[in-house]
Amino acid sequence: MTRNIVQTLTSDKHAKEFSPFLEPAYQVKPGEWIRIETLCASSGVIKETVRAATNDELHAKTGWVHGMPMTGPIYVEGAEPGDALAIYIDEITMDDYGWTVAQPGRGAAGELIEEAEVRVLPICDGAVEFGFGVNLPLRPMIGAIGTAPLDQAIGSGIPEAHGGNLDCTLIRPKATLYLPVNVAGALLGMGDLHAVMGDGEVGMAGLEVNGGVVAKLGLIKQTTMPLPVIDTGETISVIVSAPDLDEAARRSVQDIVKWIAAETELGINDANMLVSLVGDVRICQIVDPLMTCRLDMPKSVLATIGITLPDLSG
Amino acid sequence: MTRNIVQTLTSDKHAKEFSPFLEPAYQVKPGEWIRIETLCASSGVIKETVRAATNDELHAKTGWVHGMPMTGPIYVEGAEPGDALAIYIDEITMDDYGWTVAQPGRGAAGELIEEAEVRVLPICDGAVEFGFGVNLPLRPMIGAIGTAPLDQAIGSGIPEAHGGNLDCTLIRPKATLYLPVNVAGALLGMGDLHAVMGDGEVGMAGLEVNGGVVAKLGLIKQTTMPLPVIDTGETISVIVSAPDLDEAARRSVQDIVKWIAAETELGINDANMLVSLVGDVRICQIVDPLMTCRLDMPKSVLATIGITLPDLSG
């Protein structure tokens, strides 16, 4: 496959929110290969390991200001409210270092942590050198990616129906993410790349990196499919964010059961049984203002009953 | 490997609770191969598809009484309070049919369901014939397995620190489960086999089957490791049940961070970062009286930093 990148979108043009009120920074045609360069969650300021007695002191010492920069907004030609915007992720590249954190009171184990720390780790030969003899193979992903909500601005740290800070490990190379188009042009933004992150992002961060994404955009016109959806080639998942994991999990199940019952010959009982037998409800992240779950269904099973999604990879 | 099965434990001897007050039905030596036969969650009464207007009517029509039968209790020679009981699962066999359910108001999509139904599906050539052209490859697992709590009886439908109705898809062939020993002999019981089930058991059931488990037991004497733990060969996971998913997820992270900090040269900050980068917090089930999560760590990473578990497979 020849990949002719027609436009590079640099990270100097970015916003710290997803908003219908922002002017587009870039304009892209569906079907074009583009490269989107992104800054890490600290806007690129963290470059060395720093320890401090408190989280406030850590932020002061590093110069790390809150609000993650999302490259964009990107106006997608032809995108209209009611469409689904498809983002096919072909490749993710990154700098040769990244950083992660431990912060007292933050993350699932925050109550055990006594010293605030950002730690920089080298990336070499396709792995993160963690120390203690441990090398972690890269599993690059996009932490935050979203479109403009209809009538409000939402900060880049928040996950919701527009996408945003989903922190879903499946938003990775060779996967296609589907997001809602709420306003003309969609106003896509992305950033917060991770070199590696476990499901849950349980300690408040993955390995946070500056980097770039090679992608192609597409549109599904006027669709009623639930959104966001991520298609990895092996699985198709509905992603839901909610105030707690129980609600996020429950709604992700309901969304896929309703989708199957609406689009196939299966009824509600059939769909409930099929999803219970081969649908995996999984956690994306547990550390953002809302919690995010997804429901993974085998793509081959959905194809057999008649639910398919386009292939943008070629 | 020669597998000389020295004892078959039949399902006629079973209990519907895990309890220190029950007399043992069987006595087993660590290191012996045993075969445990089990009845399905309906005690074997569901053999055909039945539909009804209400859940109560469905139970009346099928003769399905609540309470899942756990084969046992099994007295394990040498097991003392403070030990961990290891159950290596070599093989799971099953009848050539199973059943699943849809019940109004029950399960993650219960509010969408209008008609109560148990549906029997055939198992043929290693797959469940779901209908609609869909065949689901078998992924057999043990739904409920536990030891006696210290000073109370707990119904077989409940997951807790003693194990019980964990509904964890990793409790499968070639995996080793570790459970706490709270009373002399451990008083192990198991049942509720599933031919296939998605993470979450979101529709209230997997494909519920009568069947058998070939297993070998072992003991880790006087351990402080968190329990229950499941070792699949690829991952080692801590399993936690709690009133909601948020607490179950959080506690599973804390348990593994504390375990790493206690047993290796890594400190709390190191452990928090390592778990955040490569630990996956996942959902076991969302439909039992408590919710169950697990934290999966790559076994190779734990081995590198010095946490290993015995191999009982030989």
CSV table of N, CA, C and O in Angstrom, one decimal, chain B residues 129-231:
chain,number,residue,atom,x,y,z
B,129,GLU,N,-23.7,-24.3,19.2
B,129,GLU,CA,-24.5,-23.8,18.0
B,129,GLU,C,-25.6,-22.9,18.4
B,129,GLU,O,-26.7,-23.2,18.9
B,130,PHE,N,-25.3,-21.6,18.3
B,130,PHE,CA,-26.2,-20.5,18.8
B,130,PHE,C,-27.4,-20.3,18.0
B,130,PHE,O,-28.4,-19.9,18.5
B,131,GLY,N,-27.3,-20.6,16.7
B,131,GLY,CA,-28.4,-20.3,15.8
B,131,GLY,C,-28.0,-19.1,14.9
B,131,GLY,O,-26.9,-18.5,15.2
B,132,PHE,N,-28.8,-18.7,14.0
B,132,PHE,CA,-28.5,-17.5,13.1
B,132,PHE,C,-27.2,-17.7,12.4
B,132,PHE,O,-26.5,-16.7,12.0
B,133,GLY,N,-26.7,-18.9,12.2
B,133,GLY,CA,-25.4,-19.2,11.5
B,133,GLY,C,-24.2,-19.0,12.4
B,133,GLY,O,-23.1,-19.1,12.0
B,134,VAL,N,-24.4,-18.7,13.7
B,134,VAL,CA,-23.3,-18.4,14.6
B,134,VAL,C,-22.9,-19.6,15.4
B,134,VAL,O,-23.8,-20.2,16.1
B,135,ASN,N,-21.6,-20.0,15.3
B,135,ASN,CA,-21.1,-21.1,16.1
B,135,ASN,C,-20.0,-20.4,17.0
B,135,ASN,O,-19.1,-19.7,16.6
B,136,LEU,N,-20.1,-20.7,18.3
B,136,LEU,CA,-19.2,-20.1,19.3
B,136,LEU,C,-18.2,-21.2,19.8
B,136,LEU,O,-18.6,-22.1,20.5
B,137,PRO,N,-16.9,-21.0,19.5
B,137,PRO,CA,-15.9,-22.0,20.0
B,137,PRO,C,-16.0,-22.1,21.6
B,137,PRO,O,-16.2,-21.1,22.3
B,138,LEU,N,-15.9,-23.3,22.1
B,138,LEU,CA,-15.9,-23.5,23.6
B,138,LEU,C,-14.8,-22.8,24.2
B,138,LEU,O,-13.6,-22.8,23.8
B,139,ARG,N,-15.1,-22.1,25.3
B,139,ARG,CA,-14.1,-21.6,26.2
B,139,ARG,C,-14.5,-22.0,27.7
B,139,ARG,O,-15.0,-21.2,28.4
B,140,PRO,N,-14.3,-23.3,28.0
B,140,PRO,CA,-14.8,-23.8,29.3
B,140,PRO,C,-14.2,-23.1,30.5
B,140,PRO,O,-13.0,-22.8,30.5
B,141,MET,N,-15.0,-23.0,31.5
B,141,MET,CA,-14.5,-22.3,32.8
B,141,MET,C,-15.3,-22.8,34.0
B,141,MET,O,-16.4,-23.3,33.8
B,142,ILE,N,-14.8,-22.6,35.1
B,142,ILE,CA,-15.5,-22.9,36.4
B,142,ILE,C,-16.1,-21.6,36.9
B,142,ILE,O,-15.4,-20.6,37.2
B,143,GLY,N,-17.5,-21.6,37.0
B,143,GLY,CA,-18.1,-20.3,37.5
B,143,GLY,C,-18.0,-20.1,39.0
B,143,GLY,O,-17.8,-19.0,39.4
B,144,ALA,N,-18.1,-21.2,39.8
B,144,ALA,CA,-18.1,-21.0,41.2
B,144,ALA,C,-17.2,-22.1,41.8
B,144,ALA,O,-17.3,-23.3,41.5
B,145,ILE,N,-16.3,-21.6,42.7
B,145,ILE,CA,-15.3,-22.5,43.3
B,145,ILE,C,-14.8,-21.8,44.6
B,145,ILE,O,-14.4,-20.6,44.5
B,146,GLY,N,-14.9,-22.4,45.7
B,146,GLY,CA,-14.5,-21.7,46.9
B,146,GLY,C,-14.1,-22.7,48.0
B,146,GLY,O,-14.3,-23.9,47.9
B,147,THR,N,-13.6,-22.1,49.1
B,147,THR,CA,-13.3,-22.8,50.3
B,147,THR,C,-14.3,-22.3,51.4
B,147,THR,O,-15.0,-21.3,51.2
B,148,ALA,N,-14.3,-23.0,52.6
B,148,ALA,CA,-15.1,-22.6,53.7
B,148,ALA,C,-14.6,-21.2,54.3
B,148,ALA,O,-13.5,-21.1,54.5
B,149,PRO,N,-15.5,-20.3,54.5
B,149,PRO,CA,-15.2,-19.1,55.2
B,149,PRO,C,-14.9,-19.5,56.7
B,149,PRO,O,-15.2,-20.6,57.1
B,150,LEU,N,-14.3,-18.6,57.5
B,150,LEU,CA,-13.8,-18.9,58.8
B,150,LEU,C,-15.0,-19.3,59.8
B,150,LEU,O,-15.0,-20.3,60.4
B,151,ASP,N,-16.0,-18.4,59.8
B,151,ASP,CA,-17.0,-18.6,60.8
B,151,ASP,C,-18.4,-18.3,60.4
B,151,ASP,O,-19.3,-18.0,61.2
B,152,GLN,N,-18.7,-18.5,59.1
B,152,GLN,CA,-20.0,-18.3,58.6
B,152,GLN,C,-20.2,-19.1,57.3
B,152,GLN,O,-19.3,-19.5,56.7
B,153,ALA,N,-21.5,-19.4,57.0
B,153,ALA,CA,-21.8,-20.0,55.7
B,153,ALA,C,-22.1,-18.9,54.7
B,153,ALA,O,-22.8,-17.9,55.0
B,154,ILE,N,-21.7,-19.1,53.5
B,154,ILE,CA,-22.0,-18.1,52.4
B,154,ILE,C,-22.6,-18.9,51.2
B,154,ILE,O,-22.0,-19.9,50.8
B,155,GLY,N,-23.7,-18.4,50.7
B,155,GLY,CA,-24.4,-19.1,49.7
B,155,GLY,C,-23.5,-19.2,48.4
B,155,GLY,O,-22.7,-18.4,48.1
B,156,SER,N,-23.8,-20.3,47.6
B,156,SER,CA,-22.9,-20.5,46.5
B,156,SER,C,-23.1,-19.5,45.3
B,156,SER,O,-22.3,-19.5,44.4
B,157,GLY,N,-24.1,-18.6,45.4
B,157,GLY,CA,-24.2,-17.6,44.4
B,157,GLY,C,-23.4,-16.4,44.6
B,157,GLY,O,-23.5,-15.4,43.8
B,158,ILE,N,-22.7,-16.3,45.8
B,158,ILE,CA,-22.1,-15.1,46.2
B,158,ILE,C,-20.5,-15.2,46.0
B,158,ILE,O,-20.0,-16.2,46.4
B,159,PRO,N,-19.9,-14.2,45.4
B,159,PRO,CA,-18.4,-14.1,45.4
B,159,PRO,C,-17.9,-13.3,46.5
B,159,PRO,O,-18.5,-12.3,46.9
B,160,GLU,N,-16.8,-13.8,47.1
B,160,GLU,CA,-16.1,-13.1,48.2
B,160,GLU,C,-14.7,-13.5,48.3
B,160,GLU,O,-14.2,-14.1,47.4
B,161,ALA,N,-14.1,-13.2,49.5
B,161,ALA,CA,-12.7,-13.5,49.7
B,161,ALA,C,-12.4,-15.0,49.7
B,161,ALA,O,-11.3,-15.5,49.4
B,162,HIS,N,-13.4,-15.8,50.0
B,162,HIS,CA,-13.3,-17.3,50.0
B,162,HIS,C,-13.4,-17.9,48.6
B,162,HIS,O,-13.3,-19.1,48.4
B,163,GLY,N,-13.6,-17.0,47.6
B,163,GLY,CA,-13.9,-17.5,46.2
B,163,GLY,C,-15.4,-17.5,46.0
B,163,GLY,O,-16.0,-16.4,46.1
B,164,GLY,N,-16.0,-18.6,45.7
B,164,GLY,CA,-17.4,-18.6,45.5
B,164,GLY,C,-17.7,-18.3,44.1
B,164,GLY,O,-17.0,-18.7,43.1
B,165,ASN,N,-18.8,-17.6,43.9
B,165,ASN,CA,-19.3,-17.3,42.5
B,165,ASN,C,-18.5,-16.2,41.8
B,165,ASN,O,-19.1,-15.2,41.4
B,166,LEU,N,-17.2,-16.5,41.6
B,166,LEU,CA,-16.4,-15.4,41.0
B,166,LEU,C,-16.7,-15.2,39.5
B,166,LEU,O,-16.4,-14.1,39.0
B,167,ASP,N,-17.2,-16.2,38.8
B,167,ASP,CA,-17.5,-16.0,37.4
B,167,ASP,C,-16.3,-15.3,36.6
B,167,ASP,O,-16.6,-14.4,35.9
B,168,CYS,N,-15.1,-15.8,36.8
B,168,CYS,CA,-13.9,-15.3,36.2
B,168,CYS,C,-13.5,-16.2,35.0
B,168,CYS,O,-13.3,-17.4,35.3
B,169,THR,N,-13.5,-15.7,33.8
B,169,THR,CA,-13.2,-16.5,32.7
B,169,THR,C,-11.8,-17.1,32.6
B,169,THR,O,-11.6,-18.0,31.8
B,170,LEU,N,-10.9,-16.6,33.5
B,170,LEU,CA,-9.6,-17.1,33.6
B,170,LEU,C,-9.5,-18.4,34.4
B,170,LEU,O,-8.5,-19.1,34.3
B,171,ILE,N,-10.6,-18.8,35.1
B,171,ILE,CA,-10.6,-20.0,35.9
B,171,ILE,C,-10.9,-21.2,34.9
B,171,ILE,O,-12.1,-21.6,34.8
B,172,ARG,N,-9.9,-21.6,34.1
B,172,ARG,CA,-10.1,-22.4,32.9
B,172,ARG,C,-9.0,-23.4,32.9
B,172,ARG,O,-8.0,-23.4,33.7
B,173,PRO,N,-9.1,-24.3,31.9
B,173,PRO,CA,-8.0,-25.3,31.8
B,173,PRO,C,-6.6,-24.8,31.7
B,173,PRO,O,-6.4,-23.7,31.0
B,174,LYS,N,-5.7,-25.4,32.3
B,174,LYS,CA,-4.2,-25.0,32.4
B,174,LYS,C,-4.0,-23.8,33.3
B,174,LYS,O,-2.8,-23.3,33.3
B,175,ALA,N,-5.0,-23.4,34.0
B,175,ALA,CA,-4.8,-22.3,35.0
B,175,ALA,C,-4.7,-22.9,36.4
B,175,ALA,O,-5.3,-24.0,36.6
B,176,THR,N,-4.1,-22.1,37.3
B,176,THR,CA,-4.1,-22.5,38.7
B,176,THR,C,-4.7,-21.4,39.6
B,176,THR,O,-4.3,-20.3,39.5
B,177,LEU,N,-5.7,-21.8,40.3
B,177,LEU,CA,-6.4,-20.9,41.2
B,177,LEU,C,-5.9,-21.0,42.6
B,177,LEU,O,-5.7,-22.2,43.1
B,178,TYR,N,-5.7,-19.9,43.3
B,178,TYR,CA,-5.2,-20.0,44.7
B,178,TYR,C,-6.4,-19.4,45.6
B,178,TYR,O,-6.8,-18.3,45.3
B,179,LEU,N,-6.8,-20.1,46.6
B,179,LEU,CA,-7.8,-19.7,47.5
B,179,LEU,C,-7.3,-19.8,48.9
B,179,LEU,O,-6.4,-20.5,49.2
B,180,PRO,N,-7.9,-19.0,49.8
B,180,PRO,CA,-7.5,-19.0,51.2
B,180,PRO,C,-7.9,-20.3,51.9
B,180,PRO,O,-9.0,-20.8,51.6
B,181,VAL,N,-7.1,-20.8,52.8
B,181,VAL,CA,-7.6,-21.9,53.7
B,181,VAL,C,-7.9,-21.2,55.0
B,181,VAL,O,-7.0,-20.6,55.7
B,182,ASN,N,-9.2,-21.3,55.4
B,182,ASN,CA,-9.7,-20.6,56.6
B,182,ASN,C,-9.9,-21.6,57.8
B,182,ASN,O,-9.9,-21.2,58.9
B,183,VAL,N,-10.1,-22.9,57.4
B,183,VAL,CA,-10.4,-23.9,58.4
B,183,VAL,C,-9.6,-25.2,58.0
B,183,VAL,O,-9.2,-25.3,56.8
B,184,ALA,N,-9.3,-26.0,58.9
B,184,ALA,CA,-8.6,-27.3,58.6
B,184,ALA,C,-9.2,-28.0,57.5
B,184,ALA,O,-10.4,-28.3,57.5
B,185,GLY,N,-8.4,-28.4,56.5
B,185,GLY,CA,-8.9,-29.2,55.4
B,185,GLY,C,-9.5,-28.4,54.3
B,185,GLY,O,-9.9,-28.9,53.2
B,186,ALA,N,-9.6,-27.1,54.5
B,186,ALA,CA,-10.1,-26.1,53.5
B,186,ALA,C,-11.5,-26.2,53.1
B,186,ALA,O,-12.2,-25.2,52.9
B,187,LEU,N,-12.1,-27.4,53.0
B,187,LEU,CA,-13.5,-27.7,52.6
B,187,LEU,C,-13.8,-27.0,51.3
B,187,LEU,O,-14.7,-26.1,51.2
B,188,LEU,N,-13.1,-27.4,50.2
B,188,LEU,CA,-13.3,-27.0,48.9
B,188,LEU,C,-14.6,-27.5,48.2
B,188,LEU,O,-15.0,-28.6,48.5
B,189,GLY,N,-15.2,-26.6,47.5
B,189,GLY,CA,-16.4,-27.0,46.6
B,189,GLY,C,-16.3,-26.3,45.3
B,189,GLY,O,-15.7,-25.3,45.2
B,190,MET,N,-16.9,-26.9,44.3
B,190,MET,CA,-17.0,-26.3,43.0
B,190,MET,C,-18.2,-26.7,42.2
B,190,MET,O,-18.7,-27.8,42.4
B,191,GLY,N,-18.5,-25.9,41.2
B,191,GLY,CA,-19.7,-26.2,40.3
B,191,GLY,C,-19.9,-25.1,39.3
B,191,GLY,O,-19.0,-24.3,39.1
B,192,ASP,N,-21.1,-25.0,38.8
B,192,ASP,CA,-21.5,-23.9,37.9
B,192,ASP,C,-20.5,-23.7,36.7
B,192,ASP,O,-20.0,-22.7,36.4
B,193,LEU,N,-20.3,-24.9,36.0
B,193,LEU,CA,-19.4,-24.8,34.8
B,193,LEU,C,-20.1,-24.1,33.7
B,193,LEU,O,-21.3,-24.1,33.5
B,194,HIS,N,-19.3,-23.4,32.9
B,194,HIS,CA,-19.8,-22.7,31.7
B,194,HIS,C,-19.0,-23.2,30.5
B,194,HIS,O,-17.8,-23.2,30.5
B,195,ALA,N,-19.7,-23.5,29.4
B,195,ALA,CA,-19.1,-23.9,28.1
B,195,ALA,C,-18.4,-22.7,27.5
B,195,ALA,O,-17.4,-22.8,26.8
B,196,VAL,N,-19.1,-21.5,27.6
B,196,VAL,CA,-18.5,-20.2,27.1
B,196,VAL,C,-19.2,-19.1,27.9
B,196,VAL,O,-20.4,-19.3,28.3
B,197,MET,N,-18.5,-18.0,28.2
B,197,MET,CA,-19.1,-16.9,28.9
B,197,MET,C,-18.2,-15.7,28.5
B,197,MET,O,-17.0,-15.8,28.5
B,198,GLY,N,-18.8,-14.5,28.3
B,198,GLY,CA,-18.1,-13.3,28.1
B,198,GLY,C,-17.7,-12.7,29.4
B,198,GLY,O,-18.4,-12.9,30.4
B,199,ASP,N,-16.6,-11.9,29.5
B,199,ASP,CA,-16.3,-11.2,30.7
B,199,ASP,C,-17.5,-10.4,31.1
B,199,ASP,O,-18.0,-9.6,30.3
B,200,GLY,N,-17.9,-10.5,32.4
B,200,GLY,CA,-19.0,-9.8,32.9
B,200,GLY,C,-20.3,-10.6,33.1
B,200,GLY,O,-21.1,-10.3,34.0
B,201,GLU,N,-20.4,-11.7,32.4
B,201,GLU,CA,-21.6,-12.5,32.4
B,201,GLU,C,-22.9,-11.6,32.4
B,201,GLU,O,-23.8,-11.8,33.2
B,202,VAL,N,-22.9,-10.7,31.4
B,202,VAL,CA,-23.7,-9.5,31.5
B,202,VAL,C,-25.2,-9.8,31.4
B,202,VAL,O,-26.0,-9.1,31.8
B,203,GLY,N,-25.6,-11.0,30.8
B,203,GLY,CA,-27.0,-11.3,30.6
B,203,GLY,C,-27.5,-12.3,31.7
B,203,GLY,O,-28.5,-12.9,31.5
B,204,MET,N,-26.7,-12.5,32.8
B,204,MET,CA,-27.1,-13.3,33.9
B,204,MET,C,-26.6,-14.7,33.8
B,204,MET,O,-26.7,-15.5,34.8
B,205,ALA,N,-26.1,-15.2,32.7
B,205,ALA,CA,-25.6,-16.6,32.6
B,205,ALA,C,-24.6,-16.7,31.5
B,205,ALA,O,-24.6,-15.9,30.5
B,206,GLY,N,-23.7,-17.7,31.6
B,206,GLY,CA,-22.9,-18.2,30.5
B,206,GLY,C,-23.8,-19.3,29.8
B,206,GLY,O,-25.0,-19.3,29.9
B,207,LEU,N,-23.1,-20.2,29.1
B,207,LEU,CA,-23.8,-21.4,28.7
B,207,LEU,C,-23.6,-22.4,29.8
B,207,LEU,O,-22.5,-23.0,29.9
B,208,GLU,N,-24.6,-22.7,30.5
B,208,GLU,CA,-24.5,-23.4,31.8
B,208,GLU,C,-24.6,-24.9,31.5
B,208,GLU,O,-25.5,-25.4,30.8
B,209,VAL,N,-23.6,-25.7,32.0
B,209,VAL,CA,-23.5,-27.1,31.7
B,209,VAL,C,-23.3,-28.0,32.9
B,209,VAL,O,-22.7,-27.6,33.9
B,210,ASN,N,-23.7,-29.2,32.8
B,210,ASN,CA,-23.2,-30.3,33.6
B,210,ASN,C,-21.9,-30.7,33.1
B,210,ASN,O,-21.7,-30.7,31.8
B,211,GLY,N,-21.0,-31.2,33.9
B,211,GLY,CA,-19.7,-31.6,33.4
B,211,GLY,C,-18.7,-32.1,34.4
B,211,GLY,O,-19.2,-32.5,35.5
B,212,GLY,N,-17.4,-32.0,34.1
B,212,GLY,CA,-16.4,-32.5,35.1
B,212,GLY,C,-15.1,-31.8,34.9
B,212,GLY,O,-14.8,-31.2,33.9
B,213,VAL,N,-14.4,-31.8,36.0
B,213,VAL,CA,-13.1,-31.0,36.1
B,213,VAL,C,-12.0,-32.0,36.5
B,213,VAL,O,-12.2,-32.7,37.5
B,214,VAL,N,-10.9,-32.1,35.7
B,214,VAL,CA,-9.8,-32.9,36.1
B,214,VAL,C,-8.8,-31.9,36.7
B,214,VAL,O,-8.4,-30.9,36.1
B,215,ALA,N,-8.4,-32.2,38.0
B,215,ALA,CA,-7.6,-31.2,38.7
B,215,ALA,C,-6.6,-31.8,39.7
B,215,ALA,O,-6.7,-33.0,39.9
B,216,LYS,N,-5.7,-31.1,40.1
B,216,LYS,CA,-4.7,-31.5,41.1
B,216,LYS,C,-4.6,-30.3,42.1
B,216,LYS,O,-4.6,-29.2,41.8
B,217,LEU,N,-4.5,-30.7,43.4
B,217,LEU,CA,-4.5,-29.7,44.5
B,217,LEU,C,-3.1,-29.6,45.0
B,217,LEU,O,-2.2,-30.5,44.9
B,218,GLY,N,-2.8,-28.4,45.5
B,218,GLY,CA,-1.5,-28.2,46.2
B,218,GLY,C,-1.6,-27.2,47.3
B,218,GLY,O,-2.7,-26.6,47.5
B,219,LEU,N,-0.6,-27.0,48.1
B,219,LEU,CA,-0.7,-26.0,49.2
B,219,LEU,C,0.6,-25.1,49.2
B,219,LEU,O,1.7,-25.6,48.9
B,220,ILE,N,0.4,-23.8,49.4
B,220,ILE,CA,1.5,-22.9,49.8
B,220,ILE,C,1.3,-22.7,51.3
B,220,ILE,O,0.2,-22.1,51.7
B,221,LYS,N,2.2,-23.1,52.1
B,221,LYS,CA,2.1,-23.0,53.5
B,221,LYS,C,2.3,-21.6,54.0
B,221,LYS,O,3.2,-20.9,53.6
B,222,GLN,N,1.3,-21.2,54.8
B,222,GLN,CA,1.5,-19.9,55.6
B,222,GLN,C,2.0,-18.8,54.8
B,222,GLN,O,3.1,-18.3,55.0
B,223,THR,N,1.1,-18.3,53.9
B,223,THR,CA,1.5,-17.3,53.0
B,223,THR,C,0.8,-16.0,53.3
B,223,THR,O,-0.3,-16.0,53.8
B,224,THR,N,1.4,-14.9,52.9
B,224,THR,CA,0.7,-13.5,53.0
B,224,THR,C,0.3,-13.0,51.7
B,224,THR,O,-0.1,-11.8,51.6
B,225,MET,N,0.4,-13.8,50.6
B,225,MET,CA,-0.1,-13.3,49.3
B,225,MET,C,-1.5,-13.0,49.3
B,225,MET,O,-2.3,-13.6,50.1
B,226,PRO,N,-2.0,-12.0,48.5
B,226,PRO,CA,-3.4,-11.7,48.4
B,226,PRO,C,-4.1,-12.8,47.8
B,226,PRO,O,-3.6,-13.5,46.9
B,227,LEU,N,-5.4,-13.0,48.2
B,227,LEU,CA,-6.2,-14.1,47.6
B,227,LEU,C,-7.6,-13.7,47.4
B,227,LEU,O,-8.0,-12.8,48.1
B,228,PRO,N,-8.3,-14.2,46.4
B,228,PRO,CA,-7.9,-15.3,45.5
B,228,PRO,C,-7.0,-14.7,44.4
B,228,PRO,O,-7.0,-13.5,44.1
B,229,VAL,N,-6.1,-15.6,43.8
B,229,VAL,CA,-5.2,-15.3,42.7
B,229,VAL,C,-5.4,-16.4,41.7
B,229,VAL,O,-5.6,-17.5,42.0
B,230,ILE,N,-5.4,-16.0,40.4
B,230,ILE,CA,-5.4,-16.9,39.3
B,230,ILE,C,-4.2,-16.8,38.4
B,230,ILE,O,-3.9,-15.6,38.0
B,231,ASP,N,-3.5,-17.9,38.1
B,231,ASP,CA,-2.3,-17.9,37.3
B,231,ASP,C,-2.7,-18.7,36.0
B,231,ASP,O,-2.9,-19.9,36.1
